[in-house]
Amino acid sequence: MATLYYFQDSASIAGVIPAMDTLTSNLDPDTKQPYHPSILAAMTLARKKMNRYYSLTDDAAPYRIAMVLHPGLKLEYFRLREWEKEWIDQAEKIVREEFAANYEKAAASEETSVEASPAQVSGVPMVPF
């Protein structure tokens, strides 16, 4: 299933964690399905490997940044899947820090050179996380 997903034109870094979530949820060895013991053992090993790769995404901010900025995911993805509040807060913090470190100064100088839009005048953010 993940292979087909990534062969589509829509594959992106924002889709890595959702794809891993899907794969991991289908590798539950505690399922009620009557699988042969060798299949259950393989599921356990595959889930262990997936968890290892999943944990590596914690060390790479672009995965969370891409998800938070993705119009169809945002922080809502994490909330709907009941991620721990600290993890959700950390994802938002990473995006805000990246913006402040690399884009805020450029955005501020561009804003002063271009006439303000109605959303900027009212102080309402255009796209919330």
XYZ file of N, CA, C and O in Angstrom:
516
model
N 0.826 -1.184 0.000
C 0.000 0.000 0.000
C 0.875 1.254 0.000
O 0.636 2.175 -0.753
N 1.914 1.299 0.870
C 2.788 2.466 0.914
C 3.543 2.616 -0.396
O 3.769 3.730 -0.861
N 3.928 1.498 -1.006
C 4.645 1.562 -2.279
C 3.781 2.239 -3.331
O 4.246 3.122 -4.051
N 2.523 1.869 -3.417
C 1.612 2.502 -4.380
C 1.449 3.980 -4.070
O 1.406 4.808 -4.973
N 1.363 4.312 -2.800
C 1.202 5.709 -2.392
C 2.382 6.540 -2.889
O 2.219 7.613 -3.431
N 3.581 6.034 -2.691
C 4.761 6.811 -3.050
C 5.062 6.820 -4.538
O 5.873 7.589 -4.999
N 4.397 5.987 -5.315
C 4.547 6.047 -6.761
C 3.614 7.082 -7.373
O 3.712 7.400 -8.540
N 2.710 7.627 -6.595
C 1.801 8.657 -7.087
C 2.558 9.979 -7.178
O 3.581 10.186 -6.544
N 1.996 10.905 -7.928
C 2.602 12.228 -8.053
C 2.463 13.045 -6.774
O 3.132 14.043 -6.605
N 1.591 12.642 -5.871
C 1.316 13.436 -4.683
C 2.227 13.118 -3.501
O 2.062 13.685 -2.441
N 3.184 12.232 -3.651
C 4.071 11.888 -2.547
C 4.902 13.105 -2.159
O 5.388 13.843 -3.003
N 5.025 13.323 -0.859
C 5.798 14.456 -0.362
C 6.300 14.135 1.037
O 5.879 13.156 1.661
N 7.171 14.983 1.522
C 7.702 14.776 2.871
C 6.576 14.864 3.905
O 6.634 14.209 4.940
N 5.543 15.638 3.627
C 4.414 15.747 4.556
C 3.645 14.437 4.657
O 2.941 14.207 5.632
N 3.786 13.565 3.672
C 3.071 12.292 3.689
C 3.816 11.149 4.344
O 3.264 10.061 4.502
N 5.063 11.373 4.746
C 5.857 10.288 5.322
C 5.267 9.788 6.633
O 5.044 8.584 6.807
N 5.002 10.680 7.564
C 4.481 10.252 8.870
C 3.091 9.637 8.737
O 2.837 8.579 9.316
N 2.152 10.225 7.971
C 0.865 9.546 7.790
C 1.000 8.151 7.174
O 0.298 7.218 7.567
N 1.913 7.997 6.208
C 2.121 6.674 5.606
C 2.681 5.696 6.630
O 2.257 4.536 6.701
N 3.607 6.165 7.445
C 4.170 5.307 8.491
C 3.101 4.939 9.517
O 3.077 3.809 10.020
N 2.216 5.887 9.834
C 1.112 5.587 10.752
C 0.235 4.480 10.192
O -0.185 3.569 10.917
N -0.069 4.563 8.912
C -0.904 3.547 8.270
C -0.234 2.184 8.300
O -0.861 1.177 8.655
N 1.028 2.150 7.931
C 1.757 0.881 7.946
C 1.821 0.296 9.360
O 1.564 -0.890 9.560
N 2.160 1.120 10.319
C 2.295 0.654 11.695
C 0.974 0.126 12.236
O 0.934 -0.895 12.911
N -0.117 0.807 11.908
C -1.420 0.355 12.418
C -1.821 -0.989 11.828
O -2.591 -1.736 12.431
N -1.287 -1.309 10.650
C -1.593 -2.596 10.032
C -0.626 -3.705 10.445
O -0.753 -4.839 9.979
N 0.313 -3.388 11.301
C 1.294 -4.371 11.761
C 1.100 -4.695 13.243
O 2.056 -4.936 13.961
N -0.120 -4.713 13.680
C -0.416 -4.979 15.083
C -0.451 -6.483 15.332
O -1.399 -7.164 14.919
N 0.558 -7.039 16.010
C 0.576 -8.481 16.253
C -0.484 -8.928 17.265
O -0.771 -10.113 17.377
N -1.084 -7.971 17.973
C -2.123 -8.309 18.953
C -3.510 -8.320 18.333
O -4.516 -8.258 19.027
N -3.564 -8.407 17.034
C -4.837 -8.416 16.325
C -5.653 -9.661 16.683
O -5.103 -10.674 17.105
N -6.919 -9.576 16.482
C -7.812 -10.717 16.747
C -7.876 -11.673 15.560
O -8.530 -12.693 15.609
N -7.182 -11.308 14.468
C -7.170 -12.163 13.283
C -6.419 -13.468 13.596
O -5.417 -13.449 14.292
N -6.884 -14.565 13.054
C -6.227 -15.855 13.312
C -5.026 -16.075 12.381
O -5.046 -16.930 11.498
N -3.962 -15.273 12.567
C -2.771 -15.414 11.740
C -1.901 -16.558 12.242
O -1.858 -16.860 13.434
N -1.190 -17.158 11.317
C -0.215 -18.198 11.642
C 0.873 -17.572 12.527
O 1.214 -16.401 12.361
N 1.425 -18.321 13.485
C 2.464 -17.767 14.363
C 3.645 -17.145 13.617
O 4.217 -16.151 14.083
N 4.011 -17.669 12.471
C 5.128 -17.084 11.721
C 4.757 -15.703 11.177
O 5.599 -14.804 11.113
N 3.495 -15.533 10.799
C 3.023 -14.225 10.327
C 3.037 -13.233 11.488
O 3.469 -12.087 11.334
N 2.563 -13.675 12.661
C 2.570 -12.805 13.835
C 3.998 -12.399 14.207
O 4.251 -11.246 14.572
N 4.946 -13.340 14.113
C 6.342 -13.026 14.405
C 6.891 -12.012 13.408
O 7.599 -11.066 13.783
N 6.544 -12.188 12.137
C 6.990 -11.246 11.112
C 6.381 -9.862 11.345
O 7.062 -8.837 11.168
N 5.120 -9.811 11.752
C 4.468 -8.538 12.051
C 5.165 -7.835 13.209
O 5.360 -6.611 13.184
N 5.539 -8.601 14.216
C 6.227 -8.031 15.376
C 7.567 -7.433 14.956
O 7.909 -6.307 15.355
N 8.330 -8.160 14.146
C 9.624 -7.659 13.683
C 9.462 -6.435 12.773
O 10.228 -5.469 12.873
N 8.464 -6.473 11.901
C 8.224 -5.344 10.997
C 7.813 -4.105 11.788
O 8.272 -2.991 11.496
N 6.983 -4.288 12.782
C 6.559 -3.148 13.605
C 7.747 -2.572 14.374
O 7.883 -1.351 14.502
N 8.615 -3.441 14.873
C 9.806 -2.980 15.580
C 10.677 -2.132 14.645
O 11.173 -1.076 15.031
N 10.851 -2.579 13.414
C 11.644 -1.842 12.431
C 10.971 -0.508 12.099
O 11.632 0.530 11.999
N 9.650 -0.527 11.908
C 8.923 0.716 11.622
C 9.067 1.707 12.772
O 9.256 2.904 12.550
N 8.978 1.211 13.997
C 9.119 2.089 15.159
C 10.509 2.731 15.194
O 10.649 3.891 15.587
N 11.520 1.970 14.787
C 12.881 2.514 14.748
C 12.948 3.676 13.753
O 13.474 4.750 14.060
N 12.422 3.465 12.546
C 12.453 4.523 11.539
C 11.545 5.686 11.921
O 11.863 6.843 11.670
N 10.430 5.371 12.525
C 9.503 6.422 12.963
C 10.195 7.321 13.979
O 10.093 8.545 13.922
N 10.925 6.718 14.918
C 11.597 7.514 15.948
C 12.678 8.411 15.356
O 12.991 9.468 15.914
N 13.240 8.039 14.214
C 14.239 8.883 13.561
C 13.640 10.186 13.051
O 14.357 11.181 12.897
N 12.353 10.207 12.792
C 11.720 11.451 12.336
C 11.717 12.507 13.444
O 11.593 13.690 13.152
N 11.858 12.067 14.699
C 11.935 13.030 15.808
C 13.179 13.903 15.697
O 13.202 15.025 16.203
N 14.224 13.377 15.078
C 15.481 14.103 14.957
C 15.550 14.962 13.699
O 16.551 15.633 13.471
N 14.522 14.929 12.886
C 14.514 15.684 11.635
C 13.277 16.580 11.587
O 12.178 16.122 11.297
N 13.482 17.840 11.878
C 12.382 18.806 11.935
C 11.578 18.928 10.646
O 10.367 19.195 10.709
N 12.153 18.755 9.451
C 11.361 18.958 8.229
C 10.089 18.107 8.141
O 9.112 18.533 7.532
N 10.071 16.930 8.740
C 8.861 16.108 8.690
C 7.702 16.817 9.381
O 6.600 16.918 8.840
N 7.946 17.294 10.592
C 6.873 17.974 11.316
C 6.544 19.331 10.711
O 5.381 19.715 10.630
N 7.561 20.041 10.258
C 7.315 21.342 9.627
C 6.428 21.166 8.399
O 5.445 21.896 8.218
N 6.760 20.199 7.564
C 5.974 19.963 6.346
C 4.534 19.591 6.678
O 3.601 20.042 6.003
N 4.337 18.802 7.720
C 2.974 18.408 8.086
C 2.179 19.592 8.620
O 1.012 19.780 8.275
N 2.807 20.409 9.469
C 2.102 21.555 10.051
C 1.750 22.577 8.973
O 0.683 23.180 9.022
N 2.611 22.742 7.989
C 2.341 23.711 6.926
C 1.456 23.162 5.818
O 0.925 23.927 5.014
N 1.275 21.848 5.762
C 0.443 21.224 4.728
C -1.018 21.618 4.953
O -1.562 21.412 6.044
N -1.681 22.174 3.929
C -3.068 22.643 4.110
C -4.048 21.567 4.561
O -5.026 21.865 5.235
N -3.799 20.318 4.214
C -4.723 19.254 4.584
C -4.376 18.545 5.876
O -5.134 17.689 6.334
N -3.254 18.867 6.478
C -2.830 18.179 7.696
C -2.819 19.121 8.898
O -3.615 18.966 9.804
N -1.876 20.059 8.901
C -1.703 21.020 9.991
C -1.589 20.308 11.330
O -1.348 19.110 11.389
N -1.758 21.008 12.417
C -1.690 20.403 13.749
C -2.893 19.498 14.004
O -2.855 18.634 14.874
N -3.932 19.683 13.205
C -5.143 18.876 13.371
C -4.863 17.389 13.178
O -5.486 16.541 13.825
N -3.928 17.045 12.305
C -3.569 15.636 12.096
C -3.143 15.006 13.421
O -3.587 13.924 13.783
N -2.264 15.709 14.130
C -1.762 15.196 15.401
C -2.876 15.110 16.446
O -2.938 14.157 17.219
N -3.728 16.121 16.458
C -4.822 16.137 17.451
C -5.815 14.995 17.202
O -6.246 14.332 18.139
N -6.178 14.787 15.946
C -7.139 13.731 15.613
C -6.603 12.346 15.947
O -7.374 11.435 16.243
N -5.299 12.183 15.892
C -4.690 10.887 16.213
C -4.255 10.806 17.666
O -3.554 9.892 18.066
N -4.668 11.805 18.423
C -4.466 11.859 19.871
C -3.001 11.731 20.280
O -2.639 11.005 21.202
N -2.153 12.476 19.576
C -0.752 12.555 19.982
C -0.701 13.287 21.317
O -1.589 14.076 21.649
N 0.339 13.034 22.074
C 0.502 13.714 23.355
C 0.598 15.219 23.120
O 1.198 15.674 22.147
N 0.022 15.989 24.040
C 0.007 17.447 23.902
C 1.419 18.011 23.768
O 1.661 18.927 22.984
N 2.362 17.449 24.501
C 3.745 17.930 24.432
C 4.313 17.771 23.029
O 5.076 18.613 22.561
N 3.974 16.677 22.338
C 4.457 16.448 20.983
C 3.845 17.466 20.019
O 4.520 17.962 19.127
N 2.570 17.731 20.203
C 1.886 18.707 19.347
C 2.485 20.094 19.571
O 2.780 20.824 18.622
N 2.668 20.444 20.845
C 3.269 21.743 21.169
C 4.676 21.853 20.586
O 5.074 22.908 20.093
N 5.434 20.761 20.636
C 6.787 20.750 20.089
C 6.765 20.962 18.576
O 7.591 21.696 18.037
N 5.823 20.344 17.882
C 5.710 20.523 16.431
C 5.437 21.983 16.088
O 6.057 22.546 15.184
N 4.523 22.599 16.823
C 4.220 24.013 16.589
C 5.437 24.885 16.903
O 5.764 25.814 16.154
N 6.132 24.577 17.984
C 7.314 25.339 18.374
C 8.399 25.262 17.297
O 9.026 26.271 16.965
N 8.604 24.085 16.739
C 9.610 23.908 15.694
C 9.294 24.789 14.488
O 10.180 25.438 13.932
N 8.030 24.838 14.090
C 7.638 25.656 12.939
C 7.854 27.137 13.249
O 8.409 27.878 12.428
N 7.444 27.556 14.415
C 7.610 28.969 14.783
C 9.090 29.360 14.862
O 9.473 30.446 14.421
N 9.922 28.490 15.416
C 11.351 28.781 15.509
C 11.998 28.843 14.130
O 12.844 29.702 13.876
N 11.621 27.939 13.251
C 12.157 27.946 11.881
C 11.768 29.239 11.163
O 12.595 29.859 10.490
N 10.527 29.651 11.334
C 10.067 30.893 10.710
C 10.849 32.079 11.269
O 11.339 32.918 10.515
N 10.972 32.139 12.587
C 11.680 33.262 13.211
C 13.143 33.305 12.782
O 13.693 34.381 12.520
N 13.774 32.153 12.696
C 15.203 32.102 12.371
C 15.494 32.400 10.909
O 16.525 32.991 10.595
N 14.596 32.022 10.015
C 14.934 32.096 8.594
C 14.027 32.954 7.721
O 14.403 33.256 6.581
N 12.853 33.314 8.202
C 11.906 33.986 7.313
C 11.297 35.266 7.870
O 10.835 36.104 7.117
N 11.264 35.411 9.173
C 10.562 36.542 9.784
C 11.120 37.892 9.324
O 10.370 38.790 8.964
N 12.439 38.025 9.305
C 13.051 39.292 8.907
C 12.713 39.618 7.455
O 12.375 40.749 7.131
N 12.785 38.624 6.581
C 12.460 38.839 5.171
C 10.989 39.189 5.002
O 10.634 40.055 4.202
N 10.117 38.528 5.758
C 8.679 38.807 5.666
C 8.377 40.212 6.157
O 7.540 40.909 5.586
N 9.050 40.651 7.204
C 8.816 41.989 7.747
C 9.262 43.060 6.762
O 8.560 44.055 6.559
N 10.412 42.867 6.131
C 10.878 43.872 5.173
C 10.001 43.894 3.927
O 9.774 44.943 3.340
N 9.500 42.747 3.517
C 8.609 42.682 2.361
C 7.272 43.340 2.688
O 6.683 44.021 1.858
N 6.806 43.162 3.917
C 5.520 43.727 4.340
C 5.562 45.246 4.308
O 4.580 45.896 3.946
N 6.682 45.834 4.670
C 6.766 47.291 4.665
C 6.855 47.852 3.248
O 6.488 49.001 3.018
N 7.313 47.037 2.300
C 7.436 47.529 0.932
C 6.177 47.311 0.096
O 6.050 47.852 -0.981
N 5.247 46.513 0.597
C 4.012 46.218 -0.127
C 2.845 46.725 0.703
O 2.849 46.644 1.910
N 1.837 47.264 0.032
C 0.662 47.741 0.751
C 0.024 46.602 1.517
O -0.112 45.493 1.005
N -0.378 46.836 2.757
C -0.942 45.790 3.614
C -2.275 45.299 3.077
O -3.098 46.069 2.605
N -2.481 43.987 3.182
C -3.756 43.398 2.767
C -4.764 43.571 3.897
O -4.391 43.857 5.023
N -6.073 43.373 3.634
C -7.073 43.502 4.702
C -6.793 42.576 5.885
O -7.012 42.951 7.018
N -6.303 41.386 5.627
C -6.028 40.456 6.720
C -4.888 40.976 7.579
O -4.898 40.809 8.792
N -3.903 41.641 6.975
C -2.792 42.177 7.744
C -3.236 43.396 8.548
O -2.805 43.586 9.673
N -4.100 44.211 7.990
C -4.568 45.402 8.680
C -5.369 45.028 9.911
O -5.212 45.615 10.970
N -6.224 44.020 9.797
C -7.061 43.633 10.925
C -6.299 42.856 11.974
O -6.797 42.652 13.064
N -5.081 42.424 11.654
C -4.289 41.657 12.601
C -4.683 40.193 12.689
O -4.197 39.467 13.532
N -5.567 39.748 11.819
C -6.005 38.359 11.818
C -5.037 37.549 10.970
O -4.788 37.894 9.829
N -4.478 36.487 11.539
C -3.579 35.667 10.715
C -4.332 35.047 9.555
O -5.484 34.637 9.685
N -3.672 34.983 8.402
C -4.340 34.481 7.196
C -4.583 32.976 7.267
O -5.622 32.502 6.884
N -3.600 32.192 7.743
C -3.748 30.750 7.802
C -3.247 30.258 9.158
O -2.051 30.211 9.394
N -4.139 29.915 10.072
C -3.697 29.427 11.381
C -3.187 28.004 11.296
O -3.538 27.258 10.378
N -2.372 27.629 12.253
C -1.895 26.241 12.320
C -3.033 25.396 12.804
O -3.200 24.324 12.754
